[in-house]
Each structure stands twice: as C-alpha cells, then as structure tokens.
mmCIF file of C-alpha atoms in Angstrom:
data_model
loop_
_atom_site.group_PDB
_atom_site.id
_atom_site.type_symbol
_atom_site.label_atom_id
_atom_site.label_comp_id
_atom_site.label_asym_id
_atom_site.label_seq_id
_atom_site.Cartn_x
_atom_site.Cartn_y
_atom_site.Cartn_z
ATOM 1 C CA UNK K 1 -12.801 -21.714 -13.084
ATOM 2 C CA UNK K 2 -10.041 -20.645 -11.058
ATOM 3 C CA UNK K 3 -6.299 -22.211 -10.482
ATOM 4 C CA UNK K 4 -6.110 -22.595 -6.869
ATOM 5 C CA UNK K 5 -2.289 -21.644 -6.932
ATOM 6 C CA UNK K 6 -1.453 -22.561 -3.345
ATOM 7 C CA UNK K 7 0.729 -25.366 -4.468
ATOM 8 C CA UNK K 8 3.095 -26.215 -1.710
ATOM 9 C CA UNK K 9 5.799 -29.028 -3.401
ATOM 10 C CA UNK K 10 5.824 -32.162 -1.593
ATOM 11 C CA UNK K 11 8.610 -34.880 -2.140
ATOM 12 C CA UNK K 12 9.383 -38.122 -2.095
ATOM 13 C CA UNK K 13 13.285 -40.197 -1.998
ATOM 14 C CA UNK K 14 14.231 -42.500 -4.347
ATOM 15 C CA UNK K 15 16.034 -45.173 -3.769
ATOM 16 C CA UNK K 16 19.345 -43.992 -5.987
ATOM 17 C CA UNK K 17 19.110 -40.505 -4.140
ATOM 18 C CA UNK K 18 17.034 -37.980 -5.735
ATOM 19 C CA UNK K 19 13.611 -36.387 -5.139
ATOM 20 C CA UNK K 20 10.978 -37.199 -6.630
ATOM 21 C CA UNK K 21 8.129 -33.324 -6.237
ATOM 22 C CA UNK K 22 5.103 -34.066 -6.757
ATOM 23 C CA UNK K 23 1.652 -32.384 -5.553
ATOM 24 C CA UNK K 24 -2.050 -33.105 -4.110
ATOM 25 C CA UNK K 25 -5.423 -32.579 -5.669
ATOM 26 C CA UNK K 26 -8.365 -33.087 -4.545
ATOM 27 C CA UNK K 27 -9.254 -34.125 -0.954
ATOM 28 C CA UNK K 28 -7.161 -36.402 1.012
ATOM 29 C CA UNK K 29 -9.156 -39.440 1.577
ATOM 30 C CA UNK K 30 -10.452 -39.450 -1.686
ATOM 31 C CA UNK K 31 -11.951 -43.135 -2.627
ATOM 32 C CA UNK K 32 -9.803 -42.760 -6.260
ATOM 33 C CA UNK K 33 -5.889 -42.065 -6.264
ATOM 34 C CA UNK K 34 -4.805 -41.043 -10.389
ATOM 35 C CA UNK K 35 -1.749 -39.722 -11.193
ATOM 36 C CA UNK K 36 -1.448 -36.388 -13.688
ATOM 37 C CA UNK K 37 1.160 -37.080 -15.781
ATOM 38 C CA UNK K 38 2.519 -33.758 -17.210
ATOM 39 C CA UNK K 39 2.435 -32.239 -20.719
ATOM 40 C CA UNK K 40 6.339 -31.400 -22.080
ATOM 41 C CA UNK K 41 7.385 -28.502 -20.915
ATOM 42 C CA UNK K 42 5.292 -28.511 -18.121
ATOM 43 C CA UNK K 43 4.418 -29.629 -14.654
ATOM 44 C CA UNK K 44 3.298 -30.752 -11.330
ATOM 45 C CA UNK K 45 0.824 -27.911 -11.277
ATOM 46 C CA UNK K 46 -1.082 -28.916 -14.757
ATOM 47 C CA UNK K 47 -3.620 -30.402 -12.041
ATOM 48 C CA UNK K 48 -5.246 -27.128 -10.246
ATOM 49 C CA UNK K 49 -6.802 -26.974 -13.674
ATOM 50 C CA UNK K 50 -8.421 -29.764 -12.945
ATOM 51 C CA UNK K 51 -10.743 -28.409 -10.749
ATOM 52 C CA UNK K 52 -11.820 -29.370 -7.086
ATOM 53 C CA UNK K 53 -15.290 -28.995 -7.106
ATOM 54 C CA UNK K 54 -15.081 -32.149 -9.898
ATOM 55 C CA UNK K 55 -12.756 -34.150 -7.633
ATOM 56 C CA UNK K 56 -15.467 -33.374 -4.607
ATOM 57 C CA UNK K 57 -17.938 -34.125 -6.412
ATOM 58 C CA UNK K 58 -16.099 -38.428 -8.253
ATOM 59 C CA UNK K 59 -14.289 -38.870 -4.879
ATOM 60 C CA UNK K 60 -10.757 -38.903 -6.350
ATOM 61 C CA UNK K 61 -7.453 -36.912 -5.822
ATOM 62 C CA UNK K 62 -4.890 -35.717 -8.511
ATOM 63 C CA UNK K 63 -1.117 -36.643 -7.965
ATOM 64 C CA UNK K 64 0.685 -34.216 -10.514
ATOM 65 C CA UNK K 65 3.494 -35.346 -10.556
ATOM 66 C CA UNK K 66 7.522 -33.512 -11.496
ATOM 67 C CA UNK K 67 9.610 -35.678 -14.183
ATOM 68 C CA UNK K 68 12.742 -35.577 -14.073
ATOM 69 C CA UNK K 69 14.601 -31.732 -14.833
ATOM 70 C CA UNK K 70 10.852 -30.316 -14.343
ATOM 71 C CA UNK K 71 9.866 -28.058 -11.306
ATOM 72 C CA UNK K 72 11.867 -29.435 -8.935
ATOM 73 C CA UNK K 73 12.106 -33.279 -9.781
ATOM 74 C CA UNK K 74 15.784 -33.369 -9.472
ATOM 75 C CA UNK K 75 17.304 -35.335 -12.883
ATOM 76 C CA UNK K 76 17.993 -38.642 -13.561
ATOM 77 C CA UNK K 77 21.009 -38.908 -15.727
ATOM 78 C CA UNK K 78 20.130 -41.903 -17.543
ATOM 79 C CA UNK K 79 16.127 -41.424 -17.819
ATOM 80 C CA UNK K 80 14.391 -43.836 -19.608
ATOM 81 C CA UNK K 81 9.956 -44.347 -19.810
ATOM 82 C CA UNK K 82 10.450 -47.473 -17.544
ATOM 83 C CA UNK K 83 13.074 -45.201 -15.749
ATOM 84 C CA UNK K 84 10.039 -42.964 -14.603
ATOM 85 C CA UNK K 85 7.396 -46.396 -13.933
ATOM 86 C CA UNK K 86 9.472 -46.939 -11.255
ATOM 87 C CA UNK K 87 10.070 -43.753 -10.221
ATOM 88 C CA UNK K 88 5.636 -43.565 -9.777
ATOM 89 C CA UNK K 89 5.884 -47.000 -7.888
ATOM 90 C CA UNK K 90 8.051 -45.514 -5.987
ATOM 91 C CA UNK K 91 5.628 -42.733 -4.881
ATOM 92 C CA UNK K 92 2.307 -45.634 -4.729
ATOM 93 C CA UNK K 93 4.620 -46.830 -1.988
ATOM 94 C CA UNK K 94 5.258 -44.050 -0.778
ATOM 95 C CA UNK K 95 1.327 -43.192 -0.694
ATOM 96 C CA UNK K 96 0.415 -46.240 0.825
ATOM 97 C CA UNK K 97 -1.373 -47.053 -2.809
ATOM 98 C CA UNK K 98 -2.097 -50.261 -3.610
ATOM 99 C CA UNK K 99 -4.057 -49.556 -7.109
ATOM 100 C CA UNK K 100 -4.454 -46.514 -8.661
ATOM 101 C CA UNK K 101 -4.953 -44.714 -12.148
ATOM 102 C CA UNK K 102 -2.979 -42.940 -14.866
ATOM 103 C CA UNK K 103 -3.405 -39.902 -16.969
ATOM 104 C CA UNK K 104 -1.260 -38.391 -19.440
ATOM 105 C CA UNK K 105 -1.785 -34.410 -20.826
ATOM 106 C CA UNK K 106 -0.008 -34.080 -24.778
ATOM 107 C CA UNK K 107 3.915 -35.488 -24.014
ATOM 108 C CA UNK K 108 2.780 -37.151 -20.962
ATOM 109 C CA UNK K 109 0.537 -40.022 -22.599
ATOM 110 C CA UNK K 110 3.630 -41.881 -23.704
ATOM 111 C CA UNK K 111 4.364 -41.976 -19.645
ATOM 112 C CA UNK K 112 0.799 -42.908 -19.720
ATOM 113 C CA UNK K 113 0.905 -45.875 -21.640
ATOM 114 C CA UNK K 114 4.557 -46.381 -20.284
ATOM 115 C CA UNK K 115 2.876 -47.220 -16.571
ATOM 116 C CA UNK K 116 -0.024 -49.553 -18.347
ATOM 117 C CA UNK K 117 3.091 -51.306 -19.692
ATOM 118 C CA UNK K 118 5.398 -51.598 -16.717
ATOM 119 C CA UNK K 119 3.298 -51.763 -13.492
ATOM 120 C CA UNK K 120 0.596 -53.843 -14.693
ATOM 121 C CA UNK K 121 -2.530 -54.865 -12.290
ATOM 122 C CA UNK K 122 -1.930 -51.637 -10.109
ATOM 123 C CA UNK K 123 -2.830 -49.364 -13.132
ATOM 124 C CA UNK K 124 -6.898 -49.735 -12.469
ATOM 125 C CA UNK K 125 -7.531 -47.087 -15.722
ATOM 126 C CA UNK K 126 -5.899 -44.937 -18.374
ATOM 127 C CA UNK K 127 -7.098 -41.587 -20.265
ATOM 128 C CA UNK K 128 -4.398 -39.225 -22.345
ATOM 129 C CA UNK K 129 -5.221 -36.305 -23.129
ATOM 130 C CA UNK K 130 -4.550 -34.480 -26.305
ATOM 131 C CA UNK K 131 -2.139 -37.477 -26.622
ATOM 132 C CA UNK K 132 0.994 -37.757 -28.238
ATOM 133 C CA UNK K 133 3.049 -40.341 -30.041
ATOM 134 C CA UNK K 134 5.950 -41.688 -31.514
ATOM 135 C CA UNK K 135 5.393 -40.472 -35.198
ATOM 136 C CA UNK K 136 7.006 -43.907 -36.175
ATOM 137 C CA UNK K 137 3.354 -45.715 -34.712
ATOM 138 C CA UNK K 138 1.743 -43.196 -37.257
ATOM 139 C CA UNK K 139 0.590 -44.888 -41.123
ATOM 140 C CA UNK K 140 1.471 -43.082 -43.994
ATOM 141 C CA UNK K 141 -2.439 -41.370 -44.755
ATOM 142 C CA UNK K 142 -2.115 -40.796 -40.890
ATOM 143 C CA UNK K 143 1.771 -38.734 -41.273
ATOM 144 C CA UNK K 144 -0.134 -36.563 -44.175
ATOM 145 C CA UNK K 145 -2.634 -35.799 -41.835
ATOM 146 C CA UNK K 146 0.016 -34.556 -39.063
ATOM 147 C CA UNK K 147 1.486 -33.173 -41.199
ATOM 148 C CA UNK K 148 -1.301 -31.245 -42.231
ATOM 149 C CA UNK K 149 -2.086 -30.847 -39.012
ATOM 150 C CA UNK K 150 0.591 -28.668 -38.243
ATOM 151 C CA UNK K 151 1.560 -26.892 -41.086
ATOM 152 C CA UNK K 152 -2.299 -25.593 -39.746
ATOM 153 C CA UNK K 153 -1.023 -24.871 -36.545
ATOM 154 C CA UNK K 154 0.958 -21.668 -38.127
ATOM 155 C CA UNK K 155 4.077 -23.164 -37.083
ATOM 156 C CA UNK K 156 6.941 -21.759 -39.592
ATOM 157 C CA UNK K 157 8.594 -24.347 -42.001
ATOM 158 C CA UNK K 158 11.634 -24.813 -41.031
ATOM 159 C CA UNK K 159 10.408 -25.364 -37.628
ATOM 160 C CA UNK K 160 7.623 -27.852 -38.443
ATOM 161 C CA UNK K 161 11.266 -29.307 -40.339
ATOM 162 C CA UNK K 162 13.586 -29.134 -37.410
ATOM 163 C CA UNK K 163 10.233 -30.995 -34.961
ATOM 164 C CA UNK K 164 10.192 -33.689 -37.138
ATOM 165 C CA UNK K 165 13.724 -35.144 -38.110
ATOM 166 C CA UNK K 166 13.928 -34.732 -34.696
ATOM 167 C CA UNK K 167 10.982 -36.572 -33.726
ATOM 168 C CA UNK K 168 12.479 -39.208 -36.464
ATOM 169 C CA UNK K 169 15.640 -39.251 -34.876
ATOM 170 C CA UNK K 170 17.407 -40.482 -32.188
ATOM 171 C CA UNK K 171 20.768 -39.235 -33.882
ATOM 172 C CA UNK K 172 19.861 -35.830 -34.609
ATOM 173 C CA UNK K 173 18.563 -35.259 -30.936
ATOM 174 C CA UNK K 174 21.738 -36.733 -29.317
ATOM 175 C CA UNK K 175 23.696 -34.507 -31.772
ATOM 176 C CA UNK K 176 21.231 -30.696 -30.902
ATOM 177 C CA UNK K 177 22.237 -32.310 -27.110
ATOM 178 C CA UNK K 178 25.854 -33.084 -28.022
ATOM 179 C CA UNK K 179 26.917 -30.064 -29.424
ATOM 180 C CA UNK K 180 24.204 -26.280 -28.921
ATOM 181 C CA UNK K 181 24.203 -27.935 -24.869
ATOM 182 C CA UNK K 182 21.650 -27.656 -22.247
ATOM 183 C CA UNK K 183 21.917 -24.014 -21.778
ATOM 184 C CA UNK K 184 21.975 -23.000 -25.124
ATOM 185 C CA UNK K 185 18.777 -24.796 -25.544
ATOM 186 C CA UNK K 186 17.001 -23.458 -22.616
ATOM 187 C CA UNK K 187 16.995 -19.796 -24.147
ATOM 188 C CA UNK K 188 15.856 -21.127 -27.118
ATOM 189 C CA UNK K 189 12.588 -22.512 -24.974
ATOM 190 C CA UNK K 190 12.305 -19.894 -23.246
ATOM 191 C CA UNK K 191 12.320 -17.969 -25.810
ATOM 192 C CA UNK K 192 9.797 -20.326 -27.223
ATOM 193 C CA UNK K 193 6.933 -20.272 -24.225
ATOM 194 C CA UNK K 194 7.094 -16.583 -24.027
ATOM 195 C CA UNK K 195 5.432 -16.820 -26.991
ATOM 196 C CA UNK K 196 3.887 -19.715 -27.231
ATOM 197 C CA UNK K 197 -0.046 -18.113 -26.990
ATOM 198 C CA UNK K 198 0.195 -16.760 -30.773
ATOM 199 C CA UNK K 199 0.984 -20.354 -31.559
ATOM 200 C CA UNK K 200 -2.117 -22.728 -30.134
ATOM 201 C CA UNK K 201 -5.672 -22.445 -31.467
ATOM 202 C CA UNK K 202 -7.571 -19.490 -31.151
ATOM 203 C CA UNK K 203 -9.840 -20.826 -27.896
ATOM 204 C CA UNK K 204 -6.812 -22.388 -26.719
ATOM 205 C CA UNK K 205 -4.570 -18.813 -26.449
ATOM 206 C CA UNK K 206 -8.879 -17.210 -25.562
ATOM 207 C CA UNK K 207 -9.294 -20.014 -22.659
ATOM 208 C CA UNK K 208 -5.095 -18.784 -21.178
ATOM 209 C CA UNK K 209 -5.909 -15.445 -22.130
ATOM 210 C CA UNK K 210 -8.732 -14.944 -20.427
ATOM 211 C CA UNK K 211 -9.771 -18.288 -17.581
ATOM 212 C CA UNK K 212 -5.983 -18.776 -16.896
ATOM 213 C CA UNK K 213 -3.755 -15.673 -17.109
ATOM 214 C CA UNK K 214 -1.736 -17.421 -14.406
ATOM 215 C CA UNK K 215 -0.905 -20.053 -16.459
ATOM 216 C CA UNK K 216 2.334 -18.888 -18.098
ATOM 217 C CA UNK K 217 3.785 -17.313 -15.041
ATOM 218 C CA UNK K 218 3.744 -19.630 -12.594
ATOM 219 C CA UNK K 219 3.172 -23.071 -14.646
ATOM 220 C CA UNK K 220 5.326 -22.612 -17.637
ATOM 221 C CA UNK K 221 7.568 -20.946 -15.237
ATOM 222 C CA UNK K 222 8.052 -23.655 -12.719
ATOM 223 C CA UNK K 223 8.565 -26.213 -15.504
ATOM 224 C CA UNK K 224 11.529 -23.783 -16.098
ATOM 225 C CA UNK K 225 12.485 -23.106 -12.853
ATOM 226 C CA UNK K 226 15.801 -25.759 -13.925
ATOM 227 C CA UNK K 227 16.736 -23.724 -16.615
ATOM 228 C CA UNK K 228 19.588 -25.917 -18.495
ATOM 229 C CA UNK K 229 17.893 -29.886 -16.744
ATOM 230 C CA UNK K 230 14.892 -28.784 -18.087
ATOM 231 C CA UNK K 231 16.212 -28.290 -21.381
ATOM 232 C CA UNK K 232 17.844 -31.873 -21.240
ATOM 233 C CA UNK K 233 14.309 -32.914 -20.087
ATOM 234 C CA UNK K 234 12.394 -31.343 -22.974
ATOM 235 C CA UNK K 235 15.235 -33.468 -25.006
ATOM 236 C CA UNK K 236 13.831 -36.661 -23.308
ATOM 237 C CA UNK K 237 11.167 -36.536 -23.135
ATOM 238 C CA UNK K 238 11.506 -35.862 -27.492
ATOM 239 C CA UNK K 239 13.808 -39.207 -27.785
ATOM 240 C CA UNK K 240 12.044 -40.969 -24.742
ATOM 241 C CA UNK K 241 8.166 -40.669 -25.684
ATOM 242 C CA UNK K 242 8.079 -39.645 -29.710
ATOM 243 C CA UNK K 243 10.928 -41.682 -31.308
ATOM 244 C CA UNK K 244 10.337 -45.601 -30.972
ATOM 245 C CA UNK K 245 8.800 -47.544 -28.260
ATOM 246 C CA UNK K 246 11.112 -50.272 -27.144
ATOM 247 C CA UNK K 247 7.528 -52.056 -26.843
ATOM 248 C CA UNK K 248 4.528 -51.956 -28.860
ATOM 249 C CA UNK K 249 0.711 -51.357 -26.994
ATOM 250 C CA UNK K 250 -0.722 -53.887 -29.532
ATOM 251 C CA UNK K 251 0.289 -55.982 -28.041
ATOM 252 C CA UNK K 252 -0.958 -55.202 -24.510
ATOM 253 C CA UNK K 253 -2.928 -58.042 -23.095
ATOM 254 C CA UNK K 254 -6.356 -57.273 -23.074
ATOM 255 C CA UNK K 255 -7.101 -56.819 -18.973
ATOM 256 C CA UNK K 256 -4.902 -53.894 -19.423
ATOM 257 C CA UNK K 257 -6.782 -52.306 -22.185
ATOM 258 C CA UNK K 258 -10.198 -51.888 -21.041
ATOM 259 C CA UNK K 259 -9.807 -49.292 -19.530
ATOM 260 C CA UNK K 260 -8.171 -47.013 -21.503
ATOM 261 C CA UNK K 261 -10.001 -43.736 -22.567
ATOM 262 C CA UNK K 262 -8.507 -41.502 -25.520
ATOM 263 C CA UNK K 263 -9.698 -37.436 -24.941
ATOM 264 C CA UNK K 264 -8.777 -34.995 -27.447
ATOM 265 C CA UNK K 265 -9.980 -31.924 -29.167
ATOM 266 C CA UNK K 266 -11.187 -32.226 -32.906
ATOM 267 C CA UNK K 267 -9.089 -28.488 -32.933
ATOM 268 C CA UNK K 268 -5.538 -29.745 -30.927
ATOM 269 C CA UNK K 269 -3.086 -27.439 -33.456
ATOM 270 C CA UNK K 270 -0.311 -28.082 -30.746
ATOM 271 C CA UNK K 271 -0.864 -32.268 -31.039
ATOM 272 C CA UNK K 272 -2.819 -33.178 -33.890
ATOM 273 C CA UNK K 273 -5.330 -35.378 -32.972
ATOM 274 C CA UNK K 274 -4.749 -38.228 -35.045
ATOM 275 C CA UNK K 275 -2.100 -39.722 -32.708
ATOM 276 C CA UNK K 276 -5.570 -40.264 -30.459
ATOM 277 C CA UNK K 277 -7.369 -41.752 -33.517
ATOM 278 C CA UNK K 278 -3.539 -44.104 -34.368
ATOM 279 C CA UNK K 279 -3.672 -45.065 -30.527
ATOM 280 C CA UNK K 280 -7.772 -46.455 -30.827
ATOM 281 C CA UNK K 281 -6.724 -48.544 -33.819
ATOM 282 C CA UNK K 282 -4.103 -49.727 -32.165
ATOM 283 C CA UNK K 283 -5.955 -50.668 -28.899
ATOM 284 C CA UNK K 284 -9.614 -51.179 -30.762
ATOM 285 C CA UNK K 285 -11.015 -51.873 -26.970
ATOM 286 C CA UNK K 286 -10.086 -48.439 -25.773
ATOM 287 C CA UNK K 287 -12.520 -45.425 -25.985
ATOM 288 C CA UNK K 288 -12.069 -42.441 -28.344
ATOM 289 C CA UNK K 289 -14.010 -39.251 -27.391
ATOM 290 C CA UNK K 290 -13.209 -35.777 -29.985
ATOM 291 C CA UNK K 291 -14.080 -33.019 -28.121
ATOM 292 C CA UNK K 292 -16.270 -31.243 -31.849
ATOM 293 C CA UNK K 293 -15.122 -27.320 -30.363
ATOM 294 C CA UNK K 294 -12.422 -28.522 -28.224
ATOM 295 C CA UNK K 295 -8.327 -27.363 -28.144
ATOM 296 C CA UNK K 296 -5.153 -28.893 -26.853
ATOM 297 C CA UNK K 297 -6.249 -27.186 -23.712
ATOM 298 C CA UNK K 298 -9.735 -28.798 -24.247
ATOM 299 C CA UNK K 299 -9.852 -30.516 -20.989
ATOM 300 C CA UNK K 300 -7.161 -29.959 -18.058
ATOM 301 C CA UNK K 301 -8.446 -25.599 -18.670
ATOM 302 C CA UNK K 302 -11.551 -26.431 -20.119
ATOM 303 C CA UNK K 303 -14.715 -27.360 -19.431
ATOM 304 C CA UNK K 304 -15.995 -28.438 -16.019
ATOM 305 C CA UNK K 305 -18.589 -31.368 -17.565
ATOM 306 C CA UNK K 306 -15.102 -32.251 -19.914
ATOM 307 C CA UNK K 307 -14.087 -33.056 -17.257
ATOM 308 C CA UNK K 308 -16.646 -34.207 -15.109
ATOM 309 C CA UNK K 309 -17.781 -36.693 -17.224
ATOM 310 C CA UNK K 310 -14.022 -38.066 -18.207
ATOM 311 C CA UNK K 311 -13.241 -38.591 -15.010
ATOM 312 C CA UNK K 312 -16.392 -40.749 -13.770
ATOM 313 C CA UNK K 313 -16.334 -42.755 -17.159
ATOM 314 C CA UNK K 314 -12.294 -43.456 -16.057
ATOM 315 C CA UNK K 315 -13.456 -44.556 -12.450
ATOM 316 C CA UNK K 316 -16.530 -45.955 -13.855
ATOM 317 C CA UNK K 317 -14.371 -48.264 -16.120
ATOM 318 C CA UNK K 318 -12.476 -50.087 -13.471
ATOM 319 C CA UNK K 319 -15.951 -51.014 -11.910
ATOM 320 C CA UNK K 320 -17.217 -52.701 -14.836
ATOM 321 C CA UNK K 321 -13.954 -54.493 -15.793
ATOM 322 C CA UNK K 322 -13.929 -55.812 -12.295
ATOM 323 C CA UNK K 323 -17.043 -58.275 -13.407
#
C-alpha cells in the first residue's frame, strides 16, 4: 500500500481568526464522514496511510485535521481538549456535516474521547488506534505494565524517567516550556524524530523503511513545519492528553459509548496496549481489539484487511446503536 502524497491543504477560518488546516481523503460524496485526529508529532497527512481502495469500499471519507501548532494550523495560545472539540465542530458545520465519526490515533486518542464527551450526539462512533491516555487512569498493576512496556521499547533509563515525570506533572511541563523554551525543545524533538526508527518495534520500523519511506520526510517534516510552535504543541499534547483529564470517561452516558472501538497492536512499544485495556476497563461497553502481530502502526500504515475490518465495524456500529 503506497501513500498518495498529493496533499493539498484546505483551510477554515475560525471565529477567533485562527486558521485550521485539514486534508480530505476518500470520495467527496461518501456516506460516512470521519474526523481523523493524528498522533503526537504528526499531522493531517496521517490519513494518507489509509487505503483509498478501502475507503471507497466502505463509502467513507477521512478528514485529517492539524491540531493547533502542528502542520499548517495556527497555534492556539490557550488550547484545551474542549477548545479543539469546538474547532472540530466549526469544521463539521463548515462541511455541512450533521454527524460524523471520530478516529484518534496514538496521542490523538484523548482528543477523540474529548470530542465524544463534548460534542454528544453529533458523534456517531469512536475508534482509537494505539490510543494514549493519562497515567492517572491506570491502576497500580497497569502502571507497572506501562513501565515494563517502555523498558522493552529500548528507551534509555534517564529518558524513561523524564517522560514519566512529565506525564505525571503539569508543573514539570510548565517549567520545561518556561525555562527551556520552545526553540530548544524543538531542537531536541528534531533529534528524536531523526532517530525514531531505531526506538520502534521491529515491525513498525520495517513497515516505514520498506513500505513507507516517505513517512518521515513528508508527514513528520510537515508536523514540525512551524518549528517552535510545533514544539509548544508537543508539550500541550502531553499536558492536555496525558495528565489528568477534567472529566471522567466512565461517566459518559450509555448511548455515547455503544459504538466505541479500541484497536491496539500487542507489540506496541511506543504506547503499550495497557492504555487501551484501561479504556476498556473504564468503558466496558467498548470493543477491545488487540492485534497479535501489530506494533504502533498496526492500522494506519498496516494491512488493508485490518483497515477494512476496523472501519466497517465502526460504521456498522452506528446503525446498530440507532436500533
């Protein structure tokens, strides 16, 4: 499966004057409209990893959206999960969508849950792909498995401790942003992303090296295009998505969680599957799908069969929930 890199950007001017950048993939007259919320240090072009053939089969269109500061979306000085949900609502209205599905990949998972919480009946279903989340939602046993998963991922001990410290403390994030500055954070991230394949699960690294060599120079480069603004967006993602949320997904109304699907590669070393297992524990009506041979990129750069199954179940779930 190759990526079509004809990635013309579309823009929406938001009420506060910011521009929101998005990319459409699939048939314009598709029956099913799906917002695709990319991972951390990524951008709207993640949608290009989903097979055009599969989208045509299931009659769906993906709407890849750059979060503020990533890609070509203007930064938001006071971004929250709620404010980004409002951005999505503005885009849905602009595209004349009465309702829609939401996919959240990796660090985009928390924003997908936020959309389900804030946008209510407009959201027909939720699909997370290797979804990340706050460590605060994990039990003690789940936290041990999280640490074990990161150790198996090959991260140096100092880096692991730093990451876990940042995820556990909003104060730490504030100090990093204030004292270090976005420019230096950007340089660090640039170095990390240049060597990211070496820290991935072998199945993920092979997928990118052999099937999608354009991923890093295209998708990652576009994600970091705004340089310091992208570094600030990265810290915001850690703060918003991976520290404690101001609402509880276990308190979502039953009608909101009837069509929730959690897909995760069992061999994911970047976001261990314990997060999807915790989501499933908190929302028992959700459907948990663990891919035995899958890594972090098990879906959006993986097999067409997996994409077809996941999207078909999401779409079918909306019809079943309406009965």
